[in-house]
Amino acid sequence: MMLTSEEKKQYNRHLILNEIGAEGQLKLKQAKVLVIGAGGLGCPVLQYLTAAGVGTIGIIDDDVVDQSNLQRQILYTMDDIGLSKAKIAAKRLSRLNPFVNFDVYNEKLTKENAISLFTNYDIIVDGSDNFSTRYLVNDAAVITNKPLVYGSIFKFEGQVSVFNYKGSGTYRCLYPTPPKPNESPNCSEIGVLGVLPGIIGSLQANETIKIICGIGAVLANKLLIYDSLQMNQMLLKYEKDSKTNVTALETDYDFFCGISSKEEISLEELQKNKEKYNLLDVREIWEREKYHIEGHHIPLGELLERLDEVYQNKDLVVYCQSGVRSAKAIEVLSNHHFKAKLLNLKGGCV
C-alpha cells in the first residue's frame, strides 16, 4: 500500500514531520479505528482522525441529532435535527477527506454486538456518556485485546487515559466499582461547557494517532484531568490491578451499574389500553407539530427544570422518535425518584 499523489498533497504537513513522515502516514492509512458515539466527544475525535487520514473509521451511535446537541456537537446543523448522528457524521466527514472509508453502525452498542465489532478494528475510542457503556467498552476491549482511548466530561472538567495498551491498566483498575446512579448525572441533567468536549475529544484523537504511529509517550497507566475554568491539568499515575481479570462480559451492564432496566411497551399495546397510562413526549416542538400521539410535551433538554409538571397518578409512557431520547428521559426521572412506573415506547412514535 502506497500513498497516492493526491494523498501526499492532503497530508503534506504530516509528511514533513520527521516523527511521522511517509512511514507514519502509511500506518494511519492502514489503521482501523472504531469510535463509540458520535456526540460531544465523538465529533472532534472523528473530525481529527478523518483529517489525519486514518484509513477506516467505524462510527457506532443509535441516537439522532437534537437541537440541544448543537451547543457542542459541531458536526451537525439545524438541518440535521431528527436525523441519525452516525449517518450524518459519515456523510459530512467524507467531504472532509475522501480517502477515508467509513463503517456506519446506526445501532446501540450492546453485549451482543460488542465483541464481534471490536474484533474488526485496531483501536477503540470511547466517546460514550454513561457508566454502563464505559464498562461494556472496557470489558470488550480487554477480551479482544484492543487498546482503548478513554475520555469523559463533567460540567467544566474532563479526563483522558489509554487503557489496555501493551499490558497497561484498564478502566476497571482505575474505577473498580461504578458510582451510584444519582451520584454522577450526565450532561443532559447537569450541563456541560460547550468547548470542553472539543478539547477532550482532540486529546483522545491525539492519543490515537500516537498509538498508530508509535510516537510520543502514550497516556497508559496515567489519567489526565483537565479543568477548563482554572486552566489547570493534573497527571495522575495508577497501577494495573493484577486481581482485575475480565474473561467475559457482564450479563447486564445496567444492573451492574445500579440502573434499573427500562421496561418497554409497544405502540399497539399502548393503543389498546391508552386510558391506563399518562404519556410524555420528549421530542422538540417542531417534531410534535408534525405528528404526535397526544400526552404532555416537555422536550428532553427542559425536563430537569420541569420535573414538577410530569404527572404521577398513572404509569407513565415516555416517547420520542426512536426510543433513544425517551430512554434518557426515563433515566433522568428515575434518578430523581419519580414514583410512577416508567415505560419506554418501543421504537418511538414513528
XYZ file of C-alpha atoms in Angstrom:
350
model
C 0.000 0.000 0.000
C 1.359 3.378 -1.049
C 0.219 6.981 -0.815
C -1.242 8.434 -3.998
C -0.152 11.825 -5.299
C -3.407 13.343 -4.031
C -2.917 11.827 -0.595
C 0.583 13.284 -0.487
C -0.941 16.707 -1.087
C -3.604 16.080 1.555
C -1.140 15.007 4.232
C 1.806 17.254 3.349
C 2.131 18.703 6.860
C 2.370 15.215 8.312
C 4.843 14.043 5.703
C 7.326 16.804 6.542
C 7.280 15.859 10.226
C 10.257 13.613 10.951
C 8.263 11.797 13.613
C 5.510 10.825 11.138
C 6.699 11.110 7.548
C 5.617 8.710 4.808
C 6.000 5.665 7.067
C 3.741 7.093 9.760
C 1.171 8.258 7.245
C 1.011 4.783 5.746
C 0.386 3.414 9.242
C -2.509 5.852 9.579
C -3.869 4.807 6.193
C -3.752 1.130 7.176
C -5.286 1.687 10.619
C -8.837 0.782 11.599
C -10.405 2.725 14.481
C -13.853 2.270 15.998
C -15.374 5.362 17.636
C -18.101 4.719 20.195
C -20.583 7.584 19.990
C -20.862 10.490 17.560
C -21.773 13.042 20.212
C -19.798 15.655 22.148
C -16.551 13.670 22.328
C -17.111 11.679 19.163
C -17.411 14.758 16.931
C -13.870 16.118 17.480
C -12.402 12.606 17.592
C -13.983 11.796 14.249
C -13.034 15.103 12.666
C -9.360 14.908 13.577
C -8.937 11.208 12.837
C -10.568 11.784 9.466
C -8.348 14.778 8.738
C -5.277 12.793 9.829
C -6.033 10.082 7.275
C -6.980 7.067 9.400
C -7.895 4.618 6.637
C -11.003 3.011 8.130
C -13.182 4.614 10.784
C -16.159 2.881 12.336
C -18.926 5.013 13.852
C -21.487 3.429 16.150
C -24.345 5.526 17.548
C -28.086 4.884 17.608
C -29.037 8.453 18.573
C -30.490 11.230 16.432
C -29.492 14.889 16.370
C -31.326 17.007 18.932
C -31.285 20.807 18.995
C -29.640 20.752 22.432
C -26.678 18.886 20.857
C -25.703 21.806 18.639
C -24.104 23.733 21.522
C -21.169 21.296 21.457
C -21.581 18.685 18.693
C -20.240 20.801 15.871
C -20.514 18.221 13.100
C -24.251 18.920 12.935
C -26.534 21.790 11.924
C -30.165 22.765 12.440
C -30.981 20.927 9.209
C -29.821 17.643 10.789
C -32.227 17.669 13.756
C -34.044 14.347 13.996
C -31.588 12.547 11.685
C -29.141 9.748 12.518
C -25.911 11.058 14.026
C -23.828 8.194 12.660
C -25.097 8.634 9.101
C -24.839 12.427 9.083
C -21.345 12.300 10.607
C -20.057 9.886 7.957
C -21.620 11.924 5.144
C -20.067 15.170 6.384
C -16.677 13.648 7.169
C -16.399 12.066 3.737
C -16.426 15.580 2.308
C -13.513 16.492 4.587
C -11.416 13.546 3.429
C -12.484 11.329 0.502
C -9.581 8.947 1.169
C -11.142 7.560 4.359
C -13.575 4.629 4.483
C -16.432 4.842 6.986
C -18.290 1.926 8.539
C -21.611 3.215 9.856
C -23.465 1.357 12.614
C -26.758 3.111 13.289
C -27.354 0.953 16.343
C -26.671 0.763 20.059
C -23.500 -0.885 21.325
C -24.590 -3.925 23.326
C -23.091 -7.037 24.879
C -24.470 -8.919 21.869
C -22.538 -6.955 19.219
C -19.510 -5.511 21.062
C -17.090 -8.416 20.697
C -17.755 -9.006 17.003
C -17.440 -5.277 16.247
C -14.230 -4.752 18.221
C -12.576 -7.695 16.509
C -12.600 -5.792 13.206
C -10.644 -2.764 14.496
C -7.166 -1.967 15.795
C -8.090 0.698 18.358
C -11.293 1.580 20.207
C -12.087 5.200 21.126
C -14.765 5.652 23.772
C -16.945 8.741 23.417
C -19.866 7.374 25.444
C -21.613 9.377 28.161
C -22.721 6.742 30.679
C -21.076 4.238 33.000
C -22.911 1.191 31.671
C -21.397 1.683 28.219
C -17.945 2.544 29.593
C -17.709 -0.724 31.498
C -19.016 -2.646 28.486
C -16.482 -0.959 26.183
C -13.654 -1.640 28.621
C -14.511 -5.299 29.043
C -14.957 -5.909 25.314
C -11.627 -4.178 24.614
C -9.865 -6.371 27.190
C -11.413 -9.572 25.825
C -10.475 -8.681 22.226
C -7.092 -7.249 23.342
C -7.612 -3.814 21.813
C -6.149 -0.525 23.103
C -8.907 1.732 24.436
C -8.670 5.527 24.309
C -10.915 6.899 27.046
C -12.401 10.345 27.520
C -15.098 11.755 29.771
C -16.526 15.185 30.576
C -18.380 16.658 33.540
C -19.501 20.320 33.612
C -16.108 22.082 33.239
C -13.752 19.137 33.769
C -12.540 16.345 31.520
C -10.457 13.182 31.756
C -8.325 11.281 29.242
C -6.452 7.987 29.528
C -5.426 4.965 27.463
C -6.390 1.516 28.731
C -5.235 -1.977 27.837
C -2.216 -0.718 25.908
C 0.668 -3.209 25.869
C -0.478 -4.756 29.130
C -1.336 -1.489 30.869
C -4.168 -0.928 33.345
C -7.814 -0.863 32.355
C -10.863 1.204 33.218
C -11.678 -1.265 35.993
C -8.218 -0.742 37.518
C -8.991 2.955 37.800
C -12.690 2.589 38.663
C -13.284 -0.915 40.082
C -16.877 -0.132 41.058
C -19.345 2.224 39.353
C -20.832 5.193 41.209
C -24.452 5.092 42.261
C -26.793 6.343 39.503
C -27.715 9.552 41.337
C -24.102 10.403 42.212
C -22.909 11.237 38.697
C -25.540 12.814 36.429
C -24.818 13.208 32.717
C -24.717 16.466 30.762
C -28.444 16.333 29.933
C -29.098 16.681 33.665
C -26.309 18.946 34.885
C -24.957 20.700 31.770
C -21.521 20.946 30.179
C -19.364 23.762 28.804
C -19.710 23.582 25.027
C -15.999 23.776 24.175
C -14.947 21.138 26.738
C -15.744 18.034 24.632
C -13.821 19.659 21.784
C -10.726 19.866 23.978
C -11.025 16.378 25.454
C -12.013 14.767 22.151
C -8.991 16.362 20.468
C -6.755 14.886 23.169
C -8.309 11.467 22.520
C -7.573 11.831 18.809
C -4.014 12.813 19.682
C -3.509 9.659 21.758
C -4.972 7.541 18.963
C -2.580 8.990 16.396
C 0.386 8.470 18.747
C -0.557 4.816 19.210
C -0.901 4.235 15.465
C 2.349 5.964 14.538
C 4.312 4.681 17.526
C 5.419 8.131 18.659
C 5.487 10.029 21.928
C 4.511 8.896 25.414
C 1.062 7.297 25.435
C -1.229 8.003 28.415
C -1.131 4.391 29.600
C -1.348 3.988 33.395
C -1.858 7.754 33.541
C -5.020 9.819 33.935
C -5.012 13.378 32.616
C -7.521 15.606 34.429
C -8.270 18.952 32.782
C -10.052 21.897 34.453
C -11.285 24.378 31.863
C -12.254 27.068 34.387
C -8.879 27.308 36.101
C -6.859 26.126 33.081
C -5.210 23.545 35.301
C -4.319 19.986 34.494
C -3.076 17.109 36.603
C -1.452 13.878 35.511
C -2.167 11.049 37.950
C -0.477 7.670 37.771
C -2.260 4.402 38.530
C -1.187 0.785 38.500
C -2.582 -2.249 36.741
C -4.606 -4.285 39.223
C -3.483 -7.900 38.896
C -6.695 -9.028 40.600
C -8.829 -7.481 37.858
C -9.307 -10.246 35.340
C -12.017 -9.774 32.713
C -12.807 -13.002 30.895
C -16.460 -12.472 29.951
C -18.971 -9.683 29.584
C -21.410 -8.864 32.368
C -24.894 -10.296 31.952
C -26.483 -6.864 32.379
C -24.379 -3.687 32.499
C -27.267 -1.500 33.597
C -27.820 -3.811 36.544
C -24.071 -3.836 37.278
C -24.157 -0.020 37.421
C -27.247 0.002 39.624
C -29.589 1.191 36.885
C -32.967 -0.451 36.635
C -33.686 -1.984 33.254
C -36.094 0.169 31.258
C -39.403 -1.517 30.625
C -40.819 -1.078 27.143
C -44.310 -1.019 25.701
C -45.271 -1.318 22.049
C -47.453 1.252 20.317
C -50.052 -1.444 19.665
C -50.251 -2.407 23.336
C -50.422 1.253 24.352
C -53.312 1.972 21.998
C -55.286 -0.990 23.366
C -55.113 0.329 26.939
C -54.426 4.030 26.482
C -56.565 5.086 29.456
C -54.230 3.223 31.833
C -51.252 5.479 31.087
C -50.035 9.054 31.120
C -47.968 9.999 28.061
C -44.893 12.211 27.931
C -43.486 13.412 24.603
C -39.814 14.497 24.963
C -39.238 15.478 21.327
C -38.735 19.029 20.068
C -41.743 21.256 19.348
C -41.289 21.062 15.576
C -41.463 17.259 15.735
C -44.641 17.369 17.803
C -46.261 19.827 15.403
C -45.743 17.330 12.579
C -47.152 14.329 14.437
C -47.859 13.129 17.968
C -49.859 10.547 19.908
C -51.114 13.045 22.460
C -49.806 13.331 26.033
C -47.877 16.046 27.854
C -44.991 17.663 25.974
C -41.638 18.546 27.592
C -38.516 18.495 25.371
C -35.720 16.391 26.838
C -33.474 19.432 27.275
C -36.094 21.098 29.512
C -37.121 18.043 31.518
C -34.847 18.595 34.513
C -36.257 22.086 35.066
C -39.863 20.954 34.654
C -39.983 17.732 36.660
C -42.902 19.007 38.733
C -45.073 19.160 35.584
C -44.901 15.400 34.978
C -48.000 13.532 36.173
C -47.510 10.634 38.586
C -51.071 9.389 39.105
C -50.703 6.629 36.460
C -47.951 4.588 34.834
C -46.005 6.914 32.527
C -45.151 6.058 28.918
C -42.330 8.254 27.605
C -41.864 8.586 23.863
C -39.710 10.249 21.212
C -38.920 9.494 17.573
C -36.829 6.354 18.036
C -36.794 5.470 21.740
C -33.340 6.891 22.476
C -34.263 10.268 23.962
C -37.168 8.728 25.844
C -34.767 6.236 27.454
C -32.598 9.157 28.566
C -35.691 10.907 29.929
C -36.586 7.799 31.936
C -33.074 7.780 33.388
C -33.486 11.429 34.451
C -36.853 10.703 36.063
C -35.540 7.575 37.797
C -32.563 9.461 39.222
C -34.963 11.986 40.728
C -37.097 9.368 42.472
C -40.120 9.501 40.153
C -42.829 7.460 41.875
C -44.935 6.194 38.989
C -43.910 3.223 36.851
C -41.910 4.307 33.792
C -42.189 2.667 30.374
C -40.349 3.467 27.179
C -42.330 3.432 23.929
C -40.522 0.755 21.922
C -39.115 2.064 18.666
C -40.608 5.526 19.174
C -43.768 7.002 17.733
C -42.892 6.717 14.028
